[in-house]
């Protein structure tokens, strides 16, 4: 039985954030690379789970049952299965040369004077296809660095452009863990969230491109990597199939099979390598897989003890004092909750998992459609993640380009523009849809 709203129930969450953030700050001050990723999040959450169990007023067996029920909750398990398939597709497609093909395809059609907007588009397309901003940056950074040095482009600006494009795709991709988490926690279809998200992301991307077109990158011809362009087709197939509304499990399974088949017929990809790459893709999702399960259990304990009710009431009360329109209150509540959580944990997927249930309650109270709350949840998680100097994206690009992560983060123009467009849309209110339009979602 769920207890009444209680601030005390949030202590386990506070402990998790303190351990995760405190450890990151310590290593950051010590000058350790990837400081906020030295303590694995599934380990950081274990003391919080123990505290959550100790704080519960249930009988001990019932506390464990509550935790296990949260771990095995249908949306959590579904999310984890999708993570595995997404990881397998990304690994197989990269192993068969699909990533190089996508890069080469884009560079073949970019005029040298439009290098910055072109790289933004390439990063956006690759990230949308791969479903991971980090994978996109790892794939594009070496090529982009060479292009930037040859064309004498400000490397901090170039790094910021790549992060911007990568976050565009991370926010919209059907196989991104943020999209998966946002849609599962809010209870809507991926295609519905994509359409709602696009209304905000496309204007922000258009403004970003206009800004990037103002830079003159000269006429230095880029060096295009050798690749078989046919290997880019599996990426386009999964995008088309997903947009058409095919079940995500079917989309990802077909994507894995197509990527392997194209690799076998074009570059001699072998069955043994195929099986190993699938497993490697599974293991690449290990941390987020484990964390999703453990957060599901911790959320169940916090919910049962009234913690989520307290958090929702607090955010709802604050937005109620500031905004008269209930959909505006819900939208700003989701945005503020997501942004603050991401600022603390420096991980957009963790943010969505932590704040998803409260965001859903805020959306229900404000009569905000699930597709809208899922869109805002994902948008503001990606906005803050892309602009954080201690986020994985800025750290990776800083290390790759020999820059300060802060130099990278302040040049992620798209993230700041996306936040501005989203806030303008909320104030305007017209793009917001009532919850009744998705009653069966």
CSV table of C-alpha atoms in Angstrom, one decimal:
chain,number,residue,atom,x,y,z
A,1,UNK,CA,0.0,0.0,0.0
A,2,UNK,CA,1.4,3.4,-1.0
A,3,UNK,CA,2.0,5.8,1.9
A,4,UNK,CA,1.1,9.5,1.8
A,5,UNK,CA,3.5,12.1,0.3
A,6,UNK,CA,6.8,12.2,2.2
A,7,UNK,CA,10.0,14.1,1.7
A,8,UNK,CA,11.9,11.5,3.7
A,9,UNK,CA,11.3,8.9,1.0
A,10,UNK,CA,13.5,10.9,-1.4
A,11,UNK,CA,16.6,10.4,0.8
A,12,UNK,CA,17.7,7.3,-1.2
A,13,UNK,CA,17.5,9.3,-4.4
A,14,UNK,CA,19.5,12.1,-2.7
A,15,UNK,CA,22.1,9.6,-1.6
A,16,UNK,CA,22.5,8.3,-5.1
A,17,UNK,CA,22.9,11.7,-6.6
A,18,UNK,CA,25.3,12.7,-3.8
A,19,UNK,CA,27.5,9.7,-4.5
A,20,UNK,CA,27.4,10.0,-8.2
A,21,UNK,CA,27.9,13.8,-8.4
A,22,UNK,CA,30.3,14.0,-5.4
A,23,UNK,CA,32.6,11.3,-6.8
A,24,UNK,CA,32.6,13.1,-10.2
A,25,UNK,CA,33.4,16.5,-8.6
A,26,UNK,CA,36.3,14.9,-6.6
A,27,UNK,CA,37.8,13.3,-9.7
A,28,UNK,CA,37.3,16.4,-11.7
A,29,UNK,CA,39.2,18.5,-9.2
A,30,UNK,CA,41.9,15.8,-9.3
A,31,UNK,CA,42.2,16.2,-13.0
A,32,UNK,CA,41.1,12.7,-13.9
A,33,UNK,CA,39.7,12.2,-17.4
A,34,UNK,CA,36.0,11.4,-17.6
A,35,UNK,CA,35.7,12.3,-14.0
A,36,UNK,CA,31.9,11.8,-13.7
A,37,UNK,CA,32.2,8.2,-15.1
A,38,UNK,CA,34.8,6.9,-12.7
A,39,UNK,CA,32.1,5.5,-10.4
A,40,UNK,CA,29.8,3.2,-12.4
A,41,UNK,CA,26.2,4.3,-11.9
A,42,UNK,CA,24.9,0.7,-11.1
A,43,UNK,CA,27.4,0.7,-8.2
A,44,UNK,CA,26.5,4.2,-7.0
A,45,UNK,CA,22.9,3.2,-6.7
A,46,UNK,CA,23.4,0.2,-4.4
A,47,UNK,CA,23.7,2.2,-1.2
A,48,UNK,CA,20.6,4.1,-2.1
A,49,UNK,CA,18.7,0.8,-2.6
A,50,UNK,CA,19.8,-0.4,0.8
A,51,UNK,CA,18.7,2.9,2.4
A,52,UNK,CA,15.4,2.7,0.6
A,53,UNK,CA,14.8,-0.8,2.0
A,54,UNK,CA,15.8,0.3,5.5
A,55,UNK,CA,13.4,3.4,5.4
A,56,UNK,CA,10.4,1.3,4.4
A,57,UNK,CA,7.7,0.6,7.0
A,58,UNK,CA,6.7,-2.6,5.3
A,59,UNK,CA,7.6,-6.1,6.6
A,60,UNK,CA,11.1,-7.0,5.4
A,61,UNK,CA,9.8,-9.6,2.9
A,62,UNK,CA,7.3,-7.1,1.5
A,63,UNK,CA,10.1,-4.5,1.1
A,64,UNK,CA,12.0,-7.0,-1.1
A,65,UNK,CA,8.8,-7.9,-3.0
A,66,UNK,CA,8.3,-4.2,-3.7
A,67,UNK,CA,11.8,-3.8,-5.0
A,68,UNK,CA,11.7,-6.9,-7.1
A,69,UNK,CA,8.3,-5.9,-8.6
A,70,UNK,CA,9.8,-2.6,-9.6
A,71,UNK,CA,12.8,-4.4,-11.2
A,72,UNK,CA,10.4,-6.7,-13.2
A,73,UNK,CA,7.9,-4.0,-14.1
A,74,UNK,CA,6.8,-4.5,-17.7
A,75,UNK,CA,8.1,-1.1,-19.1
A,76,UNK,CA,11.5,-1.6,-17.4
A,77,UNK,CA,11.9,-5.1,-18.9
A,78,UNK,CA,10.7,-4.0,-22.3
A,79,UNK,CA,13.1,-1.1,-22.2
A,80,UNK,CA,16.0,-3.4,-21.3
A,81,UNK,CA,15.3,-5.7,-24.2
A,82,UNK,CA,15.2,-2.8,-26.6
A,83,UNK,CA,18.6,-1.7,-25.2
A,84,UNK,CA,20.1,-5.1,-26.1
A,85,UNK,CA,18.8,-5.0,-29.7
A,86,UNK,CA,19.8,-1.4,-30.2
A,87,UNK,CA,23.3,-2.2,-29.0
A,88,UNK,CA,23.6,-5.2,-31.3
A,89,UNK,CA,22.5,-3.2,-34.3
A,90,UNK,CA,24.9,-0.4,-33.7
A,91,UNK,CA,27.8,-2.8,-33.2
A,92,UNK,CA,27.0,-5.0,-36.2
A,93,UNK,CA,26.5,-2.0,-38.5
A,94,UNK,CA,29.8,-0.4,-37.4
A,95,UNK,CA,31.7,-3.7,-37.9
A,96,UNK,CA,30.4,-4.1,-41.4
A,97,UNK,CA,31.4,-0.5,-42.4
A,98,UNK,CA,28.0,1.1,-42.2
A,99,UNK,CA,29.3,4.0,-40.1
A,100,UNK,CA,32.1,4.8,-42.6
A,101,UNK,CA,29.5,4.5,-45.4
A,102,UNK,CA,27.3,7.1,-43.7
A,103,UNK,CA,30.2,9.5,-43.2
A,104,UNK,CA,31.4,9.1,-46.8
A,105,UNK,CA,27.9,9.5,-48.2
A,106,UNK,CA,27.5,12.8,-46.4
A,107,UNK,CA,30.9,14.1,-47.3
A,108,UNK,CA,30.3,13.3,-51.0
A,109,UNK,CA,27.5,15.8,-51.1
A,110,UNK,CA,28.9,18.7,-49.0
A,111,UNK,CA,30.4,21.7,-50.7
A,112,UNK,CA,33.6,22.7,-48.8
A,113,UNK,CA,32.3,26.2,-48.1
A,114,UNK,CA,29.4,24.6,-46.2
A,115,UNK,CA,31.5,22.3,-44.1
A,116,UNK,CA,30.1,23.3,-40.7
A,117,UNK,CA,26.4,23.0,-41.5
A,118,UNK,CA,27.3,19.9,-43.5
A,119,UNK,CA,29.0,18.3,-40.5
A,120,UNK,CA,26.0,19.2,-38.3
A,121,UNK,CA,23.7,17.4,-40.8
A,122,UNK,CA,26.0,14.4,-41.0
A,123,UNK,CA,26.2,14.1,-37.2
A,124,UNK,CA,22.5,14.5,-36.9
A,125,UNK,CA,21.8,11.8,-39.6
A,126,UNK,CA,24.4,9.3,-38.2
A,127,UNK,CA,23.2,9.9,-34.6
A,128,UNK,CA,19.6,9.4,-35.7
A,129,UNK,CA,20.5,6.2,-37.4
A,130,UNK,CA,22.8,4.9,-34.7
A,131,UNK,CA,20.7,6.0,-31.7
A,132,UNK,CA,23.8,7.1,-29.7
A,133,UNK,CA,25.5,10.5,-29.5
A,134,UNK,CA,28.6,9.0,-28.0
A,135,UNK,CA,28.9,6.4,-30.9
A,136,UNK,CA,28.4,9.2,-33.4
A,137,UNK,CA,31.1,11.4,-31.9
A,138,UNK,CA,33.5,8.5,-31.6
A,139,UNK,CA,32.9,7.7,-35.3
A,140,UNK,CA,33.1,11.3,-36.7
A,141,UNK,CA,35.7,12.9,-34.4
A,142,UNK,CA,38.8,11.7,-36.3
A,143,UNK,CA,37.5,12.7,-39.7
A,144,UNK,CA,36.1,16.0,-38.5
A,145,UNK,CA,39.4,16.9,-36.7
A,146,UNK,CA,41.4,16.4,-40.0
A,147,UNK,CA,38.9,18.4,-41.9
A,148,UNK,CA,38.9,21.2,-39.3
A,149,UNK,CA,42.7,21.4,-39.3
A,150,UNK,CA,42.9,21.4,-43.1
A,151,UNK,CA,40.3,24.2,-43.4
A,152,UNK,CA,41.7,26.1,-40.4
A,153,UNK,CA,38.3,26.0,-38.6
A,154,UNK,CA,38.1,26.9,-34.9
A,155,UNK,CA,38.3,23.4,-33.4
A,156,UNK,CA,36.1,24.4,-30.4
A,157,UNK,CA,33.4,25.5,-32.7
A,158,UNK,CA,33.8,22.4,-34.8
A,159,UNK,CA,33.6,20.2,-31.7
A,160,UNK,CA,30.5,22.1,-30.6
A,161,UNK,CA,28.9,21.6,-34.0
A,162,UNK,CA,29.5,17.8,-33.8
A,163,UNK,CA,28.0,17.6,-30.3
A,164,UNK,CA,25.0,19.6,-31.5
A,165,UNK,CA,24.3,17.3,-34.4
A,166,UNK,CA,24.8,14.2,-32.2
A,167,UNK,CA,22.4,15.5,-29.6
A,168,UNK,CA,19.8,16.2,-32.4
A,169,UNK,CA,19.9,12.6,-33.4
A,170,UNK,CA,20.1,11.3,-29.8
A,171,UNK,CA,16.9,13.2,-29.1
A,172,UNK,CA,15.0,12.0,-32.1
A,173,UNK,CA,16.3,8.5,-32.9
A,174,UNK,CA,13.9,5.6,-32.6
A,175,UNK,CA,16.7,3.4,-31.2
A,176,UNK,CA,18.2,6.0,-28.8
A,177,UNK,CA,18.1,4.9,-25.2
A,178,UNK,CA,16.6,8.4,-24.3
A,179,UNK,CA,13.8,7.9,-26.8
A,180,UNK,CA,13.1,4.4,-25.5
A,181,UNK,CA,13.1,5.5,-21.9
A,182,UNK,CA,11.0,8.6,-22.5
A,183,UNK,CA,8.3,6.8,-24.5
A,184,UNK,CA,8.1,3.8,-22.1
A,185,UNK,CA,7.9,6.0,-19.0
A,186,UNK,CA,5.2,8.2,-20.5
A,187,UNK,CA,3.2,5.5,-22.2
A,188,UNK,CA,3.2,6.6,-25.8
A,189,UNK,CA,4.3,5.2,-29.1
A,190,UNK,CA,7.7,6.1,-30.5
A,191,UNK,CA,6.2,7.4,-33.7
A,192,UNK,CA,3.9,9.8,-31.8
A,193,UNK,CA,6.7,11.1,-29.7
A,194,UNK,CA,8.8,11.6,-32.8
A,195,UNK,CA,6.2,13.7,-34.5
A,196,UNK,CA,5.7,15.9,-31.4
A,197,UNK,CA,9.5,16.2,-31.0
A,198,UNK,CA,10.0,17.1,-34.6
A,199,UNK,CA,7.8,20.2,-34.3
A,200,UNK,CA,10.4,21.6,-31.9
A,201,UNK,CA,13.6,20.1,-33.1
A,202,UNK,CA,13.2,21.0,-36.8
A,203,UNK,CA,12.8,24.8,-36.2
A,204,UNK,CA,15.8,24.7,-33.8
A,205,UNK,CA,17.9,22.8,-36.4
A,206,UNK,CA,16.9,25.3,-39.1
A,207,UNK,CA,18.0,28.2,-36.9
A,208,UNK,CA,21.2,26.4,-36.1
A,209,UNK,CA,21.9,25.9,-39.8
A,210,UNK,CA,21.3,29.5,-40.6
A,211,UNK,CA,23.8,30.4,-37.8
A,212,UNK,CA,26.4,28.0,-39.2
A,213,UNK,CA,26.0,29.2,-42.8
A,214,UNK,CA,27.4,32.6,-41.6
A,215,UNK,CA,30.8,31.0,-41.1
A,216,UNK,CA,33.2,31.0,-44.1
A,217,UNK,CA,35.1,27.7,-44.0
A,218,UNK,CA,37.0,28.4,-47.2
A,219,UNK,CA,37.4,26.1,-50.2
A,220,UNK,CA,39.8,23.4,-48.9
A,221,UNK,CA,38.5,20.1,-50.5
A,222,UNK,CA,37.7,17.5,-47.8
A,223,UNK,CA,39.3,14.1,-47.9
A,224,UNK,CA,36.6,11.5,-48.1
A,225,UNK,CA,37.2,8.2,-46.4
A,226,UNK,CA,36.9,5.1,-48.6
A,227,UNK,CA,33.7,3.2,-48.0
A,228,UNK,CA,31.1,1.1,-49.8
A,229,UNK,CA,28.0,3.4,-49.9
A,230,UNK,CA,25.7,0.4,-50.2
A,231,UNK,CA,26.4,-0.3,-46.6
A,232,UNK,CA,24.5,2.8,-45.5
A,233,UNK,CA,21.2,1.3,-46.7
A,234,UNK,CA,20.4,-0.6,-43.5
A,235,UNK,CA,20.4,2.7,-41.6
A,236,UNK,CA,17.9,4.2,-43.9
A,237,UNK,CA,15.8,1.0,-43.9
A,238,UNK,CA,15.3,1.1,-40.1
A,239,UNK,CA,14.5,4.8,-40.1
A,240,UNK,CA,11.8,4.2,-42.8
A,241,UNK,CA,10.4,1.1,-41.1
A,242,UNK,CA,10.3,2.9,-37.7
A,243,UNK,CA,8.6,6.0,-39.2
A,244,UNK,CA,6.0,3.6,-40.8
A,245,UNK,CA,5.1,2.4,-37.3
A,246,UNK,CA,6.6,-1.1,-37.4
A,247,UNK,CA,7.1,-2.6,-33.9
A,248,UNK,CA,10.5,-1.5,-32.5
A,249,UNK,CA,11.5,-5.1,-31.8
A,250,UNK,CA,10.9,-6.0,-35.5
A,251,UNK,CA,12.6,-2.9,-36.7
A,252,UNK,CA,15.8,-3.6,-34.7
A,253,UNK,CA,15.8,-7.3,-35.5
A,254,UNK,CA,15.5,-6.5,-39.3
A,255,UNK,CA,18.2,-3.8,-38.9
A,256,UNK,CA,20.6,-6.3,-37.4
A,257,UNK,CA,19.9,-8.9,-40.1
A,258,UNK,CA,20.2,-6.4,-43.0
A,259,UNK,CA,23.4,-4.9,-41.7
A,260,UNK,CA,24.9,-8.3,-41.4
A,261,UNK,CA,23.6,-9.4,-44.9
A,262,UNK,CA,25.0,-6.3,-46.6
A,263,UNK,CA,28.3,-6.9,-44.9
A,264,UNK,CA,28.5,-10.6,-45.9
A,265,UNK,CA,27.8,-9.8,-49.6
A,266,UNK,CA,30.0,-6.8,-49.9
A,267,UNK,CA,33.0,-7.1,-47.5
A,268,UNK,CA,33.0,-10.8,-46.6
A,269,UNK,CA,31.6,-10.4,-43.1
A,270,UNK,CA,31.6,-13.8,-41.4
A,271,UNK,CA,29.0,-15.6,-39.3
A,272,UNK,CA,31.4,-16.1,-36.4
A,273,UNK,CA,32.1,-12.3,-36.3
A,274,UNK,CA,28.4,-11.7,-36.6
A,275,UNK,CA,27.6,-13.7,-33.5
A,276,UNK,CA,30.5,-12.1,-31.6
A,277,UNK,CA,29.4,-8.6,-32.6
A,278,UNK,CA,25.9,-9.2,-31.4
A,279,UNK,CA,27.2,-10.2,-28.0
A,280,UNK,CA,29.5,-7.2,-28.0
A,281,UNK,CA,26.5,-5.0,-28.7
A,282,UNK,CA,24.7,-6.6,-25.8
A,283,UNK,CA,27.6,-6.0,-23.4
A,284,UNK,CA,27.9,-2.4,-24.6
A,285,UNK,CA,24.5,-1.8,-23.0
A,286,UNK,CA,25.4,-3.5,-19.7
A,287,UNK,CA,25.6,-0.4,-17.6
A,288,UNK,CA,22.4,1.2,-18.7
A,289,UNK,CA,20.7,-2.3,-18.7
A,290,UNK,CA,21.7,-2.9,-15.0
A,291,UNK,CA,20.9,0.7,-14.0
A,292,UNK,CA,17.5,0.5,-15.6
A,293,UNK,CA,16.6,-2.6,-13.6
A,294,UNK,CA,18.0,-1.1,-10.3
A,295,UNK,CA,16.3,2.2,-10.8
A,296,UNK,CA,13.0,0.4,-11.5
A,297,UNK,CA,13.3,-1.3,-8.1
A,298,UNK,CA,14.4,1.9,-6.3
A,299,UNK,CA,11.6,3.9,-7.9
A,300,UNK,CA,9.1,1.3,-6.6
A,301,UNK,CA,10.4,1.7,-3.1
A,302,UNK,CA,10.3,5.5,-3.3
A,303,UNK,CA,6.9,5.5,-4.9
A,304,UNK,CA,5.5,3.1,-2.2
A,305,UNK,CA,6.9,5.4,0.5
A,306,UNK,CA,5.3,8.5,-1.0
A,307,UNK,CA,8.5,10.1,-2.3
A,308,UNK,CA,7.3,10.6,-5.9
A,309,UNK,CA,4.0,12.0,-4.7
A,310,UNK,CA,5.9,14.6,-2.6
A,311,UNK,CA,8.2,15.5,-5.5
A,312,UNK,CA,5.3,15.9,-7.9
A,313,UNK,CA,3.3,18.0,-5.4
A,314,UNK,CA,6.3,20.3,-4.9
A,315,UNK,CA,7.0,20.9,-8.6
A,316,UNK,CA,3.3,21.2,-9.3
A,317,UNK,CA,2.9,23.8,-6.5
A,318,UNK,CA,5.8,25.9,-7.8
A,319,UNK,CA,4.6,25.9,-11.4
A,320,UNK,CA,1.0,26.6,-10.2
A,321,UNK,CA,2.2,29.8,-8.6
A,322,UNK,CA,4.0,30.9,-11.8
A,323,UNK,CA,1.5,29.8,-14.6
A,324,UNK,CA,-2.2,30.0,-14.9
A,325,UNK,CA,-2.7,27.5,-17.7
A,326,UNK,CA,-2.6,23.9,-16.5
A,327,UNK,CA,-0.9,22.6,-19.6
A,328,UNK,CA,1.8,25.3,-19.3
A,329,UNK,CA,2.3,24.3,-15.6
A,330,UNK,CA,2.7,20.6,-16.6
A,331,UNK,CA,5.1,21.4,-19.5
A,332,UNK,CA,7.3,23.7,-17.4
A,333,UNK,CA,7.2,21.2,-14.5
A,334,UNK,CA,8.5,18.4,-16.8
A,335,UNK,CA,11.1,20.7,-18.3
A,336,UNK,CA,12.4,22.1,-14.9
A,337,UNK,CA,12.4,18.7,-13.2
A,338,UNK,CA,14.3,17.1,-16.1
A,339,UNK,CA,16.8,19.9,-16.5
A,340,UNK,CA,17.7,20.0,-12.7
A,341,UNK,CA,18.0,16.2,-12.5
A,342,UNK,CA,20.3,16.1,-15.6
A,343,UNK,CA,22.4,18.9,-14.2
A,344,UNK,CA,23.0,16.7,-11.1
A,345,UNK,CA,23.7,13.3,-12.7
A,346,UNK,CA,25.3,14.4,-16.0
A,347,UNK,CA,23.5,11.5,-17.9
A,348,UNK,CA,20.4,12.1,-20.0
A,349,UNK,CA,19.2,8.5,-19.9
A,350,UNK,CA,19.6,8.3,-16.1
A,351,UNK,CA,17.7,11.6,-15.9
A,352,UNK,CA,14.7,10.3,-17.8
A,353,UNK,CA,14.6,7.1,-15.8
A,354,UNK,CA,14.7,9.1,-12.5
A,355,UNK,CA,12.2,11.8,-13.4
A,356,UNK,CA,10.0,9.8,-15.8
A,357,UNK,CA,7.3,8.7,-13.4
A,358,UNK,CA,7.0,12.1,-11.7
A,359,UNK,CA,6.8,13.7,-15.2
A,360,UNK,CA,4.0,11.4,-16.2
A,361,UNK,CA,2.1,12.3,-13.1
A,362,UNK,CA,2.6,16.0,-13.8
A,363,UNK,CA,1.4,15.5,-17.4
A,364,UNK,CA,-1.7,13.6,-16.1
A,365,UNK,CA,-2.6,16.4,-13.7
A,366,UNK,CA,-2.1,19.0,-16.4
A,367,UNK,CA,-4.0,17.1,-19.1
A,368,UNK,CA,-0.9,17.1,-21.2
A,369,UNK,CA,-0.7,14.4,-23.9
A,370,UNK,CA,1.8,11.6,-23.3
A,371,UNK,CA,3.6,12.4,-26.6
A,372,UNK,CA,4.1,15.9,-25.4
A,373,UNK,CA,5.5,15.0,-22.0
A,374,UNK,CA,7.8,12.3,-23.6
A,375,UNK,CA,9.0,14.9,-26.1
A,376,UNK,CA,9.7,17.5,-23.4
A,377,UNK,CA,11.3,15.0,-21.2
A,378,UNK,CA,13.7,13.9,-23.9
A,379,UNK,CA,14.4,17.4,-25.2
A,380,UNK,CA,15.4,18.9,-21.9
A,381,UNK,CA,17.5,15.9,-20.9
A,382,UNK,CA,19.4,16.3,-24.2
A,383,UNK,CA,19.6,20.1,-23.9
A,384,UNK,CA,21.3,20.0,-20.6
A,385,UNK,CA,23.4,16.9,-21.4
A,386,UNK,CA,24.8,18.5,-24.6
A,387,UNK,CA,25.7,21.8,-22.7
A,388,UNK,CA,27.3,20.3,-19.6
A,389,UNK,CA,31.1,20.7,-19.5
A,390,UNK,CA,31.3,17.6,-17.4
A,391,UNK,CA,29.0,15.5,-19.7
A,392,UNK,CA,30.4,12.6,-21.6
A,393,UNK,CA,30.0,14.3,-24.9
A,394,UNK,CA,32.0,17.4,-24.0
A,395,UNK,CA,34.6,15.3,-22.3
A,396,UNK,CA,35.0,13.0,-25.3
A,397,UNK,CA,35.3,15.9,-27.8
A,398,UNK,CA,37.7,17.8,-25.5
A,399,UNK,CA,40.0,14.8,-25.3
A,400,UNK,CA,39.7,14.1,-29.0
A,401,UNK,CA,40.4,17.6,-30.1
A,402,UNK,CA,42.8,18.6,-27.3
A,403,UNK,CA,40.4,21.2,-25.9
A,404,UNK,CA,38.9,22.1,-22.6
A,405,UNK,CA,35.5,20.5,-22.2
A,406,UNK,CA,34.2,23.9,-21.3
A,407,UNK,CA,35.3,25.3,-24.7
A,408,UNK,CA,33.3,22.5,-26.3
A,409,UNK,CA,30.1,22.9,-24.2
A,410,UNK,CA,29.8,26.7,-24.8
A,411,UNK,CA,29.9,26.1,-28.5
A,412,UNK,CA,27.0,23.6,-28.6
A,413,UNK,CA,24.7,26.2,-30.1
A,414,UNK,CA,21.9,23.8,-31.1
A,415,UNK,CA,21.3,22.8,-27.5
A,416,UNK,CA,20.8,26.4,-26.4
A,417,UNK,CA,18.6,27.1,-29.4
A,418,UNK,CA,16.6,23.9,-28.8
A,419,UNK,CA,15.9,25.0,-25.2
A,420,UNK,CA,14.8,28.5,-26.4
A,421,UNK,CA,12.5,27.1,-29.1
A,422,UNK,CA,10.9,24.6,-26.6
A,423,UNK,CA,10.3,27.3,-24.0
A,424,UNK,CA,8.8,29.5,-26.7
A,425,UNK,CA,6.5,26.7,-27.8
A,426,UNK,CA,5.3,26.1,-24.2
A,427,UNK,CA,4.6,29.8,-23.7
A,428,UNK,CA,2.8,29.9,-27.1
A,429,UNK,CA,0.8,26.8,-26.0
A,430,UNK,CA,-0.5,26.1,-29.5
A,431,UNK,CA,1.7,23.0,-30.1
A,432,UNK,CA,0.6,21.4,-26.8
A,433,UNK,CA,-2.0,18.7,-27.1
A,434,UNK,CA,-4.6,17.5,-24.6
A,435,UNK,CA,-4.2,14.2,-22.9
A,436,UNK,CA,-7.6,13.0,-24.2
A,437,UNK,CA,-6.2,12.8,-27.7
A,438,UNK,CA,-4.0,9.8,-26.6
A,439,UNK,CA,-6.3,8.2,-24.1
A,440,UNK,CA,-5.5,4.8,-25.5
A,441,UNK,CA,-1.7,5.3,-25.8
